[in-house]
Tab-separated table of C-alpha atoms in Angstrom:
chain	number	residue	atom	x	y	z
I	1118	MET	CA	-6.223	-12.688	-6.490
I	1119	LYS	CA	-4.604	-9.977	-4.383
I	1120	GLU	CA	-5.819	-9.550	-0.821
I	1121	ARG	CA	-7.900	-6.508	0.031
I	1122	TYR	CA	-7.249	-4.622	3.234
I	1123	PRO	CA	-9.762	-3.062	5.627
I	1124	LEU	CA	-8.708	0.550	5.053
I	1125	ASN	CA	-8.496	0.163	1.258
I	1126	GLY	CA	-5.804	2.813	1.055
I	1127	GLU	CA	-8.024	5.490	2.562
I	1128	SER	CA	-5.052	7.337	4.035
I	1129	LEU	CA	-2.830	6.961	0.957
I	1130	ARG	CA	-2.170	10.264	-0.822
I	1131	LEU	CA	-0.021	11.035	-3.851
I	1132	ARG	CA	0.762	14.610	-4.846
I	1133	ARG	CA	1.419	14.079	-8.543
I	1134	GLU	CA	2.671	17.640	-8.989
I	1135	ALA	CA	5.514	16.820	-6.576
I	1136	CYS	CA	6.296	13.407	-8.098
I	1137	ILE	CA	9.610	13.177	-9.972
I	1138	GLY	CA	8.760	9.870	-11.669
I	1139	CYS	CA	11.627	7.892	-10.151
I	1140	GLY	CA	9.506	4.763	-9.666
I	1141	GLU	CA	10.669	4.015	-6.117
I	1142	CYS	CA	7.054	3.690	-4.921
I	1143	LYS	CA	6.335	1.097	-7.578
I	1144	GLU	CA	9.548	-0.740	-6.765
I	1145	VAL	CA	9.030	-1.004	-2.991
I	1146	CYS	CA	5.258	-1.520	-2.817
I	1147	PRO	CA	4.580	-5.172	-1.918
I	1148	HIS	CA	1.115	-5.129	-3.509
I	1149	ALA	CA	1.555	-3.253	-6.803
I	1150	VAL	CA	-0.498	-0.234	-5.730
I	1151	PHE	CA	1.399	2.161	-8.023
I	1152	GLU	CA	2.196	2.409	-11.699
I	1153	LEU	CA	4.141	4.951	-13.723
I	1154	GLU	CA	2.559	6.864	-16.558
I	1155	THR	CA	3.884	9.432	-18.973
I	1156	SER	CA	1.865	12.416	-20.107
I	1157	ASP	CA	3.153	15.460	-21.989
I	1158	GLY	CA	6.683	14.095	-21.718
I	1159	LYS	CA	6.620	13.864	-17.905
I	1160	THR	CA	6.585	10.550	-16.053
I	1161	THR	CA	4.768	10.409	-12.738
I	1162	ALA	CA	3.421	7.763	-10.421
I	1163	ARG	CA	-0.280	6.983	-10.272
I	1164	ILE	CA	-2.260	5.040	-7.693
I	1165	LYS	CA	-3.756	2.196	-9.686
I	1166	ALA	CA	-5.135	-0.036	-6.909
I	1167	SER	CA	-5.636	1.713	-3.577
I	1168	GLU	CA	-7.674	-1.246	-2.301
I	1169	ARG	CA	-4.451	-3.268	-2.202
I	1170	CYS	CA	-2.713	-0.771	0.117
I	1171	MET	CA	-1.948	-2.215	3.557
I	1172	ALA	CA	-0.561	1.118	4.830
I	1173	CYS	CA	2.922	-0.253	5.453
I	1174	GLY	CA	4.470	3.102	4.549
I	1175	ALA	CA	7.252	1.754	2.313
I	1176	CYS	CA	6.231	4.064	-0.523
I	1177	ALA	CA	6.261	7.213	1.594
I	1178	LEU	CA	9.532	6.308	3.313
I	1179	ASN	CA	11.264	5.720	-0.010
I	1180	CYS	CA	9.864	8.675	-1.977
I	1181	PRO	CA	12.751	11.122	-2.468
I	1182	ALA	CA	10.325	13.911	-3.413
I	1183	ALA	CA	8.030	13.430	-0.377
I	1184	ALA	CA	5.128	13.183	-2.818
I	1185	ILE	CA	3.440	10.314	-0.948
I	1186	SER	CA	1.828	10.246	2.463
I	1187	VAL	CA	0.087	7.419	4.260
I	1188	GLU	CA	-0.961	6.881	7.850
I	1189	THR	CA	1.210	3.918	8.662
I	1190	GLY	CA	0.735	1.330	11.323
I	1191	VAL	CA	1.662	-2.237	11.992
I	1192	GLY	CA	-1.897	-3.553	11.992
I	1193	CYS	CA	-2.274	-5.448	8.756
I	1194	ALA	CA	1.410	-6.177	8.285
I	1195	ALA	CA	1.629	-7.577	11.808
I	1196	ALA	CA	-1.470	-9.710	11.267
I	1197	ILE	CA	-0.042	-11.143	8.055
I	1198	LEU	CA	3.272	-11.940	9.729
I	1199	ASP	CA	1.498	-13.491	12.706
I	1200	ARG	CA	-0.536	-15.673	10.339
I	1201	MET	CA	2.613	-16.725	8.444
I	1202	LEU	CA	4.297	-17.655	11.729
I	1203	GLY	CA	1.275	-19.663	12.880
I	1204	ARG	CA	0.389	-17.312	15.713
I	1205	THR	CA	-3.247	-17.005	16.669
I	1206	GLY	CA	-5.231	-14.469	18.639
I	1207	GLU	CA	-6.654	-11.024	18.114
I	1208	CYS	CA	-6.063	-9.433	14.744
I	1209	SER	CA	-4.277	-6.155	15.272
I	1210	CYS	CA	-5.988	-4.482	12.328
I	1211	GLY	CA	-9.485	-4.884	13.737
I	1212	GLY	CA	-10.824	-7.093	10.947
I	1213	GLY	CA	-11.293	-10.377	12.794
I	1214	ASP	CA	-9.040	-12.997	14.274
I	1215	SER	CA	-5.630	-13.651	12.722
I	1216	GLY	CA	-6.888	-16.867	11.118
I	1217	ASP	CA	-9.478	-14.982	9.096
I	1218	VAL	CA	-8.183	-14.371	5.570
I	1219	ARG	CA	-10.326	-11.235	5.338
I	1220	CYS	CA	-8.632	-9.761	8.400
I	1221	CYS	CA	-5.927	-8.169	6.334
């Protein structure tokens, strides 16, 4: 099961009318938030699982059409890295301590 993050992609926005359907967002997203779909002969990205978004910003940084925006921060990503490295202490995303799986 994929982890769920405290913000659940609340700041994630996709302007489908600006999307060129390149698939970069799908390629770089570490949690499979995006998928591509074709309608009326045009391929565009679609947010399929916003609850998986950890607001890392990889999608927005790699979108050549600037069709994606997200308020990025290091909160959840930093907490996950801290946990992987065995560091303990305050969770930087505000969801609990870094040992708490639900933190991020």
